[in-house]
Coordinates of C-alpha atoms and ligand atoms in Angstrom, one line a residue:
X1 CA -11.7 0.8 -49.3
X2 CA -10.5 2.1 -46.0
X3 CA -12.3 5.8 -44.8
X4 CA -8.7 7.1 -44.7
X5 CA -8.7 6.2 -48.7
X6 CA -12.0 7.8 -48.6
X7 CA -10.4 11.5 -47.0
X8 CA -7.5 11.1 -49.8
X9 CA -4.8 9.7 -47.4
X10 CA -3.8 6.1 -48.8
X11 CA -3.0 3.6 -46.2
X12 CA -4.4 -0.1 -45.8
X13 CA -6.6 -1.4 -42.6
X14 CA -4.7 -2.3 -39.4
X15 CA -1.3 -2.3 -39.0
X16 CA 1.2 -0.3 -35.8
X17 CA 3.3 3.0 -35.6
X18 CA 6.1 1.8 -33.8
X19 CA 8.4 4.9 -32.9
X20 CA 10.3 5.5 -36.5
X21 CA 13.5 6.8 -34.9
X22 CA 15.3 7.9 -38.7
X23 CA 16.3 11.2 -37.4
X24 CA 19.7 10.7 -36.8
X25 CA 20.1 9.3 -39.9
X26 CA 17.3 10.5 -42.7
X27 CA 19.9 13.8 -43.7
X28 CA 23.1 11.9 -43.5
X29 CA 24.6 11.4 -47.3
X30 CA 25.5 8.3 -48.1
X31 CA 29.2 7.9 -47.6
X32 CA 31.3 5.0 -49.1
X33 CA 33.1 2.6 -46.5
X34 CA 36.7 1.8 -47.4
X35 CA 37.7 -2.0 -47.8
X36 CA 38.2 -4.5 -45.2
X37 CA 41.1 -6.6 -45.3
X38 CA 39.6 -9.7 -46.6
X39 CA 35.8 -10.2 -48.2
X40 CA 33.7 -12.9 -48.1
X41 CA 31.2 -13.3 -51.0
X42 CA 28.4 -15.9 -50.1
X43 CA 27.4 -17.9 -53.0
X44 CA 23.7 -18.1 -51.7
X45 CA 22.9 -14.8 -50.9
X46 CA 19.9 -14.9 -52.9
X47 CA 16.9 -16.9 -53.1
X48 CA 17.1 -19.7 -55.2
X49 CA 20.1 -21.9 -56.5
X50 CA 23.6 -20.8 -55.3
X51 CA 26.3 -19.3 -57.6
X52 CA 28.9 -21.5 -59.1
X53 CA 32.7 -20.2 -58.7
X54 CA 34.6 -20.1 -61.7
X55 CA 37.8 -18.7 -60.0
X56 CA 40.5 -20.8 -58.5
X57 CA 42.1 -20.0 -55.1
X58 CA 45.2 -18.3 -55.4
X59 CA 44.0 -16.4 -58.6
X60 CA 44.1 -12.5 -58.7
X61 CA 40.3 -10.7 -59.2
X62 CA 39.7 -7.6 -60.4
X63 CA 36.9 -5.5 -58.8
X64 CA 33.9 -6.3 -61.0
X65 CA 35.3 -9.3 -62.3
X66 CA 33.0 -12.4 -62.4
X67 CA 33.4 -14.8 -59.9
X68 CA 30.8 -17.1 -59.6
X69 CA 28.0 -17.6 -62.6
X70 CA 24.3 -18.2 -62.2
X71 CA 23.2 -21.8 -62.0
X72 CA 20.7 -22.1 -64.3
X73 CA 17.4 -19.1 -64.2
X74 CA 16.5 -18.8 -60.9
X75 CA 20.1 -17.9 -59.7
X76 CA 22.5 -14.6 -60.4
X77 CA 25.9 -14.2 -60.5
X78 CA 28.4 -12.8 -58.2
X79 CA 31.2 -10.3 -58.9
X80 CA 34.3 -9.3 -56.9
X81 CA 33.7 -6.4 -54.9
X82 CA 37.6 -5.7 -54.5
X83 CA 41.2 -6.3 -56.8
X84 CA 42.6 -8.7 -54.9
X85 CA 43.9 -12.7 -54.7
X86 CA 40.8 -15.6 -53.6
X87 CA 42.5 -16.5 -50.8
X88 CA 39.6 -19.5 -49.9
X89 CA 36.8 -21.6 -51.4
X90 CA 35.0 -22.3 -48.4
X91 CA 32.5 -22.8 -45.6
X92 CA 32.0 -19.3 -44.1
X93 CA 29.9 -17.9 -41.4
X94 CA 27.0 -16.8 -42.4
X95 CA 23.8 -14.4 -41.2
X96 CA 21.3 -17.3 -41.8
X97 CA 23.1 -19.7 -38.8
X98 CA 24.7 -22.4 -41.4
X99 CA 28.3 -22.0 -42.7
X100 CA 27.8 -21.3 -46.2
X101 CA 30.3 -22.3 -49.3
X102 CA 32.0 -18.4 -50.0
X103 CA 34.3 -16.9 -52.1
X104 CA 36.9 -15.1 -49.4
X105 CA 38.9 -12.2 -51.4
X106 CA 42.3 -10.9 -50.3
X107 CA 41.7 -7.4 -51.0
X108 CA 45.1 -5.6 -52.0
X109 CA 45.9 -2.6 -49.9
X110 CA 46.1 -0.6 -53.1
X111 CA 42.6 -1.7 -54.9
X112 CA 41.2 1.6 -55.9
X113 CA 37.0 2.2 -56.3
X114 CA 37.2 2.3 -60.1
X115 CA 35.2 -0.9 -61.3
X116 CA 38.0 -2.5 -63.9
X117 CA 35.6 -5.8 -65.1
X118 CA 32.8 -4.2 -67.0
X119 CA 30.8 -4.7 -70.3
X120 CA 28.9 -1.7 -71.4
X121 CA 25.6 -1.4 -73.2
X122 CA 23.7 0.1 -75.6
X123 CA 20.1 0.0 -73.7
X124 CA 18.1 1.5 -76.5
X125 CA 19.2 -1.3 -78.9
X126 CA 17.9 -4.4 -76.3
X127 CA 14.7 -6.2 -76.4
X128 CA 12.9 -7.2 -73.5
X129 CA 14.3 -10.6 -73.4
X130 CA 17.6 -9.0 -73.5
X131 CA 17.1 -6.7 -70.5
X132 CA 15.9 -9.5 -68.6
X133 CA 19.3 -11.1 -69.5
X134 CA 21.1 -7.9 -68.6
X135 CA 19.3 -7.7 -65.3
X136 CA 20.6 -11.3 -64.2
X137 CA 23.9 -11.0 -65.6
X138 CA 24.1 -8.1 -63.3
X139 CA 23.5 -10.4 -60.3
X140 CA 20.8 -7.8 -59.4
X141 CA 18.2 -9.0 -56.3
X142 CA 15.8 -7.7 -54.2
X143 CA 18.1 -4.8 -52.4
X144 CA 14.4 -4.5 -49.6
X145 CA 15.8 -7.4 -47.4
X146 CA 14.4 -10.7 -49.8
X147 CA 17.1 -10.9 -52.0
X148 CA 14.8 -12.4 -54.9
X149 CA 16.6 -12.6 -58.2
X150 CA 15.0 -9.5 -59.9
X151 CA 15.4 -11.3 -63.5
X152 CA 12.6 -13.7 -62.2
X153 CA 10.8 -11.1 -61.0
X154 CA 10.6 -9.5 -64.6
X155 CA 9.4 -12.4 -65.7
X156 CA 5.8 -13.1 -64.5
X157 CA 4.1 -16.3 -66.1
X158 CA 2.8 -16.0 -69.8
X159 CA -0.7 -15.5 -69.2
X160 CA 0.0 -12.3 -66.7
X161 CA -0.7 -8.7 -67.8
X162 CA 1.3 -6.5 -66.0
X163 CA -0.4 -3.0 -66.2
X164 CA 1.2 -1.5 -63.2
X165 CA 4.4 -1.3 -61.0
X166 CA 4.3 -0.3 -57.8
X167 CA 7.4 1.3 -56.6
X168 CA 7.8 0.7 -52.9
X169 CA 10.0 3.9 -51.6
X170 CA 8.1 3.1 -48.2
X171 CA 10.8 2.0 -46.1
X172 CA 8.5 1.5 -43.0
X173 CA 11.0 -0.1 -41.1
X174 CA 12.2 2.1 -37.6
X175 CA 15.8 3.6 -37.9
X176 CA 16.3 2.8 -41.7
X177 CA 17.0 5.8 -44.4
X178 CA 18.6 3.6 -47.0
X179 CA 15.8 3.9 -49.8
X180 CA 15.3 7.8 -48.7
X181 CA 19.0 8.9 -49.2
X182 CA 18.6 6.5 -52.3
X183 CA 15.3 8.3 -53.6
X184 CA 17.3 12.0 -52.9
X185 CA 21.0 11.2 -54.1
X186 CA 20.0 8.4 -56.9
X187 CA 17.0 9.8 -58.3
X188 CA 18.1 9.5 -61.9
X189 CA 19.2 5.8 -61.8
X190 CA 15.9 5.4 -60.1
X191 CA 14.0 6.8 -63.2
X192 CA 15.8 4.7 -65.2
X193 CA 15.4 1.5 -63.7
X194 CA 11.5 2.0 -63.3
X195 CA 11.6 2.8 -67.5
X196 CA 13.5 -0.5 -68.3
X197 CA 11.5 -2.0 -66.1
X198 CA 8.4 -0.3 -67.5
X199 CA 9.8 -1.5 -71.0
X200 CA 10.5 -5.3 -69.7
X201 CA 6.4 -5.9 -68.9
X202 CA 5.4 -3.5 -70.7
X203 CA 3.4 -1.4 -68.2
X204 CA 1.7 1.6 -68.9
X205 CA 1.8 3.5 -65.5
X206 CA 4.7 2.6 -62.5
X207 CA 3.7 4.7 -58.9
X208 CA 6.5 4.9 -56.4
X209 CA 5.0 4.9 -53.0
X210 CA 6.7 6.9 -50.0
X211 CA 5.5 7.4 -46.6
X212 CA 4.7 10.9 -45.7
X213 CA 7.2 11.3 -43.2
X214 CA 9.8 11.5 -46.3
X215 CA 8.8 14.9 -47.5
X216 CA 12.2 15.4 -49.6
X217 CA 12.4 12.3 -51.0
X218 CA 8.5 13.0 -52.6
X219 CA 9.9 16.7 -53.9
X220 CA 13.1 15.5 -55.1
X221 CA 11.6 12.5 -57.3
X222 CA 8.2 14.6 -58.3
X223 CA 10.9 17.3 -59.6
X224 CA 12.5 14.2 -62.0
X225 CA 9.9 12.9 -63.0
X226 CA 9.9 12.0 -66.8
X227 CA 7.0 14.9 -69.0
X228 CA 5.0 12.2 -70.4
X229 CA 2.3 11.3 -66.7
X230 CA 3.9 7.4 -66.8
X231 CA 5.1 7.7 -63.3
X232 CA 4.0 9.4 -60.8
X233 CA 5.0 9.8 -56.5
X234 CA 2.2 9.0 -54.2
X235 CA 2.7 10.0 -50.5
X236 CA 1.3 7.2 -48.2
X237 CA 0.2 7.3 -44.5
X238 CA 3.6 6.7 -42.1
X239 CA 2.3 3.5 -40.9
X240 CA 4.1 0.0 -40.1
X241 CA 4.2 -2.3 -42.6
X242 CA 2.7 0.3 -45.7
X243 CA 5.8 -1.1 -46.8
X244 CA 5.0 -5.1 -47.8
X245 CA 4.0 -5.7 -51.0
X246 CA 0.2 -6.5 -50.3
X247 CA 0.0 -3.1 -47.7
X248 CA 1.6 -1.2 -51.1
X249 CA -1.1 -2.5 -53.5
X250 CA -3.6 -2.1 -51.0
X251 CA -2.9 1.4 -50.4
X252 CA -2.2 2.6 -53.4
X253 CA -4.8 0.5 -56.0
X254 CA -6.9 -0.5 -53.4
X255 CA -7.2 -4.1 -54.2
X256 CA -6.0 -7.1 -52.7
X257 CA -3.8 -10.2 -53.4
X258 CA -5.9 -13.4 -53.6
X259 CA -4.4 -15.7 -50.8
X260 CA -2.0 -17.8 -52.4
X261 CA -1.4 -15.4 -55.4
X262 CA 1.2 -13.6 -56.2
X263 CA 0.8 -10.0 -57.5
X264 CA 1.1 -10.0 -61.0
X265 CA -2.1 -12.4 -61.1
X266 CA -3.7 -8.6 -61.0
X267 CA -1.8 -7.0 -63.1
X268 CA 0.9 -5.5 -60.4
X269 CA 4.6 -5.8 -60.2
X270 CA 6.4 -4.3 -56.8
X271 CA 9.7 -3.5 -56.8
X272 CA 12.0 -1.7 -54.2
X273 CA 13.4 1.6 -54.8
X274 CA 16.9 0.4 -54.4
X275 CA 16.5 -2.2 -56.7
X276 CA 15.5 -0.2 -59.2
X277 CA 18.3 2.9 -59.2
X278 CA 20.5 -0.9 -59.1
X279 CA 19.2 -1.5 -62.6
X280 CA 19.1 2.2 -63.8
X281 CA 22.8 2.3 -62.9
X282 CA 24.7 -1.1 -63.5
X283 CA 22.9 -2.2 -66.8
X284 CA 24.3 0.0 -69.4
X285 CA 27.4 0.3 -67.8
X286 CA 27.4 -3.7 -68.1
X287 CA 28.7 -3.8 -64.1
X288 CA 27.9 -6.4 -61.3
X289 CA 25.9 -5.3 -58.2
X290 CA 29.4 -5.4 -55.8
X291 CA 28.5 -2.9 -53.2
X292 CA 24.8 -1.4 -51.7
X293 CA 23.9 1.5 -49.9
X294 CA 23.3 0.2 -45.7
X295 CA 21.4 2.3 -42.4
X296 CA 24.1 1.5 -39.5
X297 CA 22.1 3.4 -36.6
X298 CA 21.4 2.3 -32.8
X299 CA 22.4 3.7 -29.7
X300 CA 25.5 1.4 -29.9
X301 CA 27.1 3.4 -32.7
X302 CA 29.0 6.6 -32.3
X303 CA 28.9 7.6 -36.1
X304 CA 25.4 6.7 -37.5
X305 CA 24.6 7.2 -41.0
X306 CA 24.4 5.7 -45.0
X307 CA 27.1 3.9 -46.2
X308 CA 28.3 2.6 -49.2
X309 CA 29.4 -1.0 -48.5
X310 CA 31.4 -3.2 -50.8
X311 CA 29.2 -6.7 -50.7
X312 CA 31.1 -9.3 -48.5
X313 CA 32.4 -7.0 -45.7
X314 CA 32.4 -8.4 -42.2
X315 CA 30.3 -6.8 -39.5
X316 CA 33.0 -6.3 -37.0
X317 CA 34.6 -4.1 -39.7
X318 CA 32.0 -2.6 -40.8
X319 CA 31.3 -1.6 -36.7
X320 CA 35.0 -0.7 -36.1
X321 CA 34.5 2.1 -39.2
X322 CA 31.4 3.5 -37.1
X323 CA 32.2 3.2 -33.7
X324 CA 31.0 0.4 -31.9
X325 CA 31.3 0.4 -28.1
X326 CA 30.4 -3.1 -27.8
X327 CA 28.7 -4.4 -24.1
X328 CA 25.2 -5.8 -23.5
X329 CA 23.9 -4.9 -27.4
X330 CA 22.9 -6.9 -29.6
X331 CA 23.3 -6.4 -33.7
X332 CA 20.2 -6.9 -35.7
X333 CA 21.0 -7.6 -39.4
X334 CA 17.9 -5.2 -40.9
X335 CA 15.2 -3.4 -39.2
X336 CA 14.0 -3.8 -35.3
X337 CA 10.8 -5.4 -36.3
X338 CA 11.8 -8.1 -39.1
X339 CA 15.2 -8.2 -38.7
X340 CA 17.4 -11.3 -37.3
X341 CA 19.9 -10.6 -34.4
X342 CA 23.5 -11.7 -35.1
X343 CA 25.2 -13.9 -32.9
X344 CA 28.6 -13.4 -34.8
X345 CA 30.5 -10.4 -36.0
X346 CA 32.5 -12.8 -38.7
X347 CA 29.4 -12.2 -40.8
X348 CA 29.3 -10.9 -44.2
X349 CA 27.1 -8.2 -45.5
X350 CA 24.9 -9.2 -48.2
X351 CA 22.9 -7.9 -51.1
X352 CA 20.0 -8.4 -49.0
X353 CA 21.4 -6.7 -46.2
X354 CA 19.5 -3.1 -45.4
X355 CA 20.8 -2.7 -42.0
X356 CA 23.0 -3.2 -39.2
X357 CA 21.9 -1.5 -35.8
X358 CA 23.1 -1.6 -32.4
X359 CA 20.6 -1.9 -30.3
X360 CA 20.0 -2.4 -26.3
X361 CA 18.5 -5.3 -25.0
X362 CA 15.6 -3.2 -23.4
X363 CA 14.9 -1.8 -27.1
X364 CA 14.6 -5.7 -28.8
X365 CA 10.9 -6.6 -29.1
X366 CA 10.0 -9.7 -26.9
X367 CA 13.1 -12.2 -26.9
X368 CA 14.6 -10.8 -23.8
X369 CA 11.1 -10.3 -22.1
X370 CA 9.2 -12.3 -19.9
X371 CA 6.7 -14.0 -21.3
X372 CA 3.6 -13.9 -19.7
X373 CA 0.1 -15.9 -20.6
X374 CA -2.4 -14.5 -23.3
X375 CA -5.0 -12.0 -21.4
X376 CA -7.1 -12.3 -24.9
X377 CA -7.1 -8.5 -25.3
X378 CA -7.6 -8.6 -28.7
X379 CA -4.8 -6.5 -29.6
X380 CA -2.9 -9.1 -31.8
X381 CA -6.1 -9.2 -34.2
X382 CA -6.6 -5.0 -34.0
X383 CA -2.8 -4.7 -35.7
X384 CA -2.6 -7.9 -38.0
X385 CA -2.4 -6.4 -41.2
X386 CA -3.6 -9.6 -43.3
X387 CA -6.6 -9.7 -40.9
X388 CA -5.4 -13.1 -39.2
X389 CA -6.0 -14.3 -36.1
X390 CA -2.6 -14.2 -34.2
X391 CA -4.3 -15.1 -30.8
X392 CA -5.4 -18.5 -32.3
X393 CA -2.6 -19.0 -34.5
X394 CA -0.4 -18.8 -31.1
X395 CA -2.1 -21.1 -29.0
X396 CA -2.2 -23.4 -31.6
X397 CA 1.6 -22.8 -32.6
X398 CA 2.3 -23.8 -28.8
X399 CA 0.1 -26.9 -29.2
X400 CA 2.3 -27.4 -32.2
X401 CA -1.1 -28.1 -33.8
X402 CA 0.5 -26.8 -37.1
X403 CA -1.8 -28.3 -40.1
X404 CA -4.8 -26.8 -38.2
X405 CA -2.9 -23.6 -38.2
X406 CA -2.6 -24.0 -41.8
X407 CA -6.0 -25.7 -42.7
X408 CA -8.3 -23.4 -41.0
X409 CA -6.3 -20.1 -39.5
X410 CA -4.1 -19.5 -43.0
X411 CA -0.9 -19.9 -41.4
X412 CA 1.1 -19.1 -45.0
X413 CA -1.2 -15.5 -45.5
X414 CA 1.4 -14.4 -42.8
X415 CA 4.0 -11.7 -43.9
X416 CA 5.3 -12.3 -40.7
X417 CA 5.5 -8.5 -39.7
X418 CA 5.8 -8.9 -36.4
X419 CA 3.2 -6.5 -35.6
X420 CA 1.3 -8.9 -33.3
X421 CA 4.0 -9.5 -31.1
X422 CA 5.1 -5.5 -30.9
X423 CA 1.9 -4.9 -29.6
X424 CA 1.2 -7.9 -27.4
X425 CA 0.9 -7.1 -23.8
X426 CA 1.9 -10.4 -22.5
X427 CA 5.3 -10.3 -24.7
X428 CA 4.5 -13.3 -26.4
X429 CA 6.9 -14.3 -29.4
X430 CA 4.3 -15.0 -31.7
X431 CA 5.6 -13.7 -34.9
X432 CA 8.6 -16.1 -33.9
X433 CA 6.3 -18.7 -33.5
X434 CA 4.7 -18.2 -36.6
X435 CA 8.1 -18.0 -38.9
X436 CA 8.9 -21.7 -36.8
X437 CA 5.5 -22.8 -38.1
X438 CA 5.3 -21.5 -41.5
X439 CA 9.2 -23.1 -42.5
X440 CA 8.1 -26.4 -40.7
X441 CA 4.8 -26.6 -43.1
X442 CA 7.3 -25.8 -45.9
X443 CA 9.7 -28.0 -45.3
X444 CA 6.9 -31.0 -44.7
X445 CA 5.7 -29.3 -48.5
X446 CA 9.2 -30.2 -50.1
Ligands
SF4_501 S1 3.2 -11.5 -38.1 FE1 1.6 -12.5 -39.2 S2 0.0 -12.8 -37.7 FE2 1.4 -11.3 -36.9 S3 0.5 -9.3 -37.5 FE3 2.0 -9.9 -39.1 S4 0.8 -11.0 -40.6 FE4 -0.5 -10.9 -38.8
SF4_502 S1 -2.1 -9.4 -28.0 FE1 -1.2 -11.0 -26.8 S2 -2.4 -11.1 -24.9 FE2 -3.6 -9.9 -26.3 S3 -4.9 -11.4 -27.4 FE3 -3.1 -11.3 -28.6 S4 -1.7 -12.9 -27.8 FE4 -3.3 -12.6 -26.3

C-alpha cells in the first residue's frame, strides 16, 4: 500500500503527469455530427473474429439494421449507422495499416437520426445468460480504445467469483473528455449498465473511479447514485496511466494482478464508463452500438469539442465538420500517449475510436525527435508503472534479444503506456520498441 493510500488519496506507485490539456474541451456538450456521404463499417473492429455480412451490395439498410452477424462467441455484430444503399463489399482503408474487408454505406441525403431497426426488451424478465446475449447482439465493445467484445468480458471462466467491478471513469489520457461529458450527460444509462452488469456476475459492490481533476463528473454521478450503498464514486489522484486496468485495481482495492492473470482471477471486473452508459442505453431498447461519443481536440482544429459520431465516418469528414487547417500536423487516432498516428484521412472511425487530435509535430512524443544514446538516468524505471525495467528491456529490444526480454525482463507485463519513453531524456522510442517486441513474441506464440 502506497503512503498516498495511507493519507486517503488512492493512486498506485510510479507512473507521469504529462500536461492533461482537457480544458478546451472538459465543458463542451457533446454534439452529434451529421452524416458523411458514404460510411464504411469495418467488419474487424473488434478483437476477435470479424463480422460476417448478411447484406448484399446494392441492397437498401435501414439505420440500425443488421448488417453483419457475430461469427461464433468471441465476435459482435455490426449495424448500419445510416438509411442508405451498400454501395461495396470490400477492402477498405483501415486505422490498423491493412485494408480491411468493410461494409461501405451510401447514406441517403434524407436518412434522419431516428433508429428504424430495433428490438426492444423487457430487462427485468432476462436472466443472466440472456443479458449476456443482449450485450453481444448489441455488438457492444470496449468503447476505452480495446474494443474487446464486452459479452466475453461478462463472462469470466466458471471457477471466477466476481465480487467487484471497477468502473474506470479515469480517462487519464491528455486532451480527452469523452468519458467526463459521458459521466455528466449520460449518467443514468451509466447506472444502468453498471446494474445489469452488477446482475450479469453477480457482484455485490461496482466503484467507478474518476480522477480528481473531474470534480463535476464525481458530483453529478454521487447525486445518481442508486439508495441501497452498491455503487459508490471514488476520486483518484490525476495521475498518468490511473486509468489501466491494473493502476484502477491497484488504486482503488489495493491489490495487484498476478503476472499473466487476468482480473477476475481476484474477484474484479473493469469496465469503461462508456461502455457501460452503451449497455444502460441500447439493451432494452434492443438497438446496435452505430454511433459513440469522440474528443476531437489539438491545436489543428478550429472547433474542438464531444461529438457524437455515427460508426464508419471518415476522418477527413469528420475534420472538415471541425475545422482542420491541415499543414505539418499529424492526426493521432486516440490519446497523445497511446494513440497511433494516421497516415490516411480515408479512415473510418471505429467503436474503439476515443479520439482524433491534431497535433504538431513538436507536441508528438519521440518519433520526430533525435534519438540520442541511453545516459542510464534511471528515469524509465522511476515512471514504469508495472515496475519493469525499460532501460534493459530497450537495449535488449535493440539487440533484438527478444526471448531474453521475455524470459527474464517480463516483456508481456507491459501495458505499453508509454510512460518510459515520455520521460526519457535521450528520446528513445522504447515503448515503440516494446509494442514491436511484444507482437513479434506473440506472433512466434501462434
Ligand atoms: S510502456 Fe511498458 S515498460 Fe514502459 S513504462 Fe509502460 S509498462 Fe513500463
Ligand atoms: S530514461 Fe532513457 S536515458 Fe534514462 S535510463 Fe531510461 S532509457 Fe536510458
Amino acid at each position: 500500500m502506497t503512503l498516498l493510500r495511507w493519507f486517503g488519496r488512492k493512486t498506485f506507485s510510479h507512473g507521469v503527469h504529462p500536461q492533461t490539456h482537457k480544458e478546451e474541451t472538459a465543458d463542451k456538450p457533446i454534439r452529434r455530427l451529421p452524416f458523411a456521404p458514404r460510411l464504411i463499417v469495418p467488419l474487424a473492429q473488434h478483437a476477435g473474429k470479424p463480422s460476417r455480412p448478411i447484406v448484399k451490395v446494392g441492397q437498401e439498410v435501414l439505420r440500425g439494421q443488421l448488417i453483419a452477424e457475430a461469427d461464433g462467441f468471441m465476435s459482435v455484430p455490426q449495424h448500419a449507422p445510416a438509411t442508405g444503399v451498400v454501395e461495396a463489399i470490400t477492402l477498405m482503408p483501415s486505422a490498423q495499416g491493412p485494408r480491411m474487408l468493410s461494409i461501405v454505406i451510401k447514406v441517403y441525403a434524407a436518412s434522419s437520426q431516428e433508429v428504424l431497426w430495433r428490438t426492444p426488451r423487457d430487462m427485468h424478465t432476462l436472466n443472466a445468460e440472456q443479458i449476456v446475449q443482449a450485450v453481444q447482439e448489441s455488438g457492444i465493445v470496449g468503447l476505452g480504445g480495446a474494443a474487446f467484445p464486452s459479452h466475453v468480458k461478462l463472462k469470466p471462466p466458471k471457477e471466477a467469483v466476481i465480487e467487484t467491478i471497477l468502473v474506470n471513469g479515469c480517462e487519464c489520457e491528455p486532451y480527452l473528455t469523452t468519458d467526463h461529458r459521458v459521466m455528466i450527460e449520460q449518467t443514468d444509462d451509466l447506472i444502468r449498465g453498471i446494474q445489469y452488469a452488477m446482475r450479469v456476475v453477480n457482484a455485490k459492490q461496482a466503484i467507478i473511479g474518476v480522477e480528481d481533476n473531474k470534480p463535476e463528473a464525481i458530483a453529478t454521478l454521487r447525486n445518481h447514485l442508486p439508495t441501497d450503498g452498491t455503487i459508490r464514486v471514488e476520486a483518484l489522484v490525476t495521475k498518468y496511466p490511473q486509468g489501466s486496468d491494473r493502476m484502477l485495481i491497484s488504486s482503488l482495492l489495493g491489490r495487484e494482478v498476478p503476472s499473466g492473470a487476468r482480473s477476475s482471477s481476484i474477484g474484479v471486473l473493469v469496465n469503461n464508463v462508456g461502455t457501460l452508459a452503451a449497455m444502460g442505453r441500447l439493451l432494452s431498447r434492443g438497438e446496435g452500438l452505430i454511433e459513440r461519443v469522440i474528443t476531437v481536440a489539438g491545436p489543428g482544429v478550429q472547433r474542438p469539442g464531444n461529438y457524437l459520431v455515427p460508426i464508419g465516418t471518415p476522418l477527413r469528414f469528420l475534420l472538415e465538420q471541425v475545422g482542420f487547417s491541415g499543414g505539418e500536423q499529424q492526426v493521432i487516432l486516440g490519446g497523445p500517449m497511446m494513440g497511433n498516428a494516421i497516415a490516411s484521412l480515408d479512415v473510418p472511425i471505429t467503436k474503439g475510436s476515443s479520439g482524433v487530435l491534431v497535433l504538431s509535430n513538436n507536441e508528438i512524443e519521440s518519433e520526430t525527435r533525435t534519438i540520442h544514446p541511453c545516459i542510464k538516468c534511471g528515469k524509465c524505471v522511476a515512471a514504469c508503472p508495472m515496475h519493469l525495467n525499460p532501460t534493459q528491456l530497450g537495449m535488449l529490444a535493440r539487440k533484438r534479444e527478444y526471448d531474453t526480454m521475455l524470459e527474464k525482463f517480463h516483456l508481456m507485463d507491459c501495458i505499453e503506456c508509454g510512460c518510459c519513453s515520455f520521460v526519457c531524456p535521450s528520446s528513445i522510442p522504447l515503448v515503440q520498441y516494446f509494442r514491436i517486441a511484444k507482437s513479434i513474441m506473440r506472433e512466434r506464440a501462434a
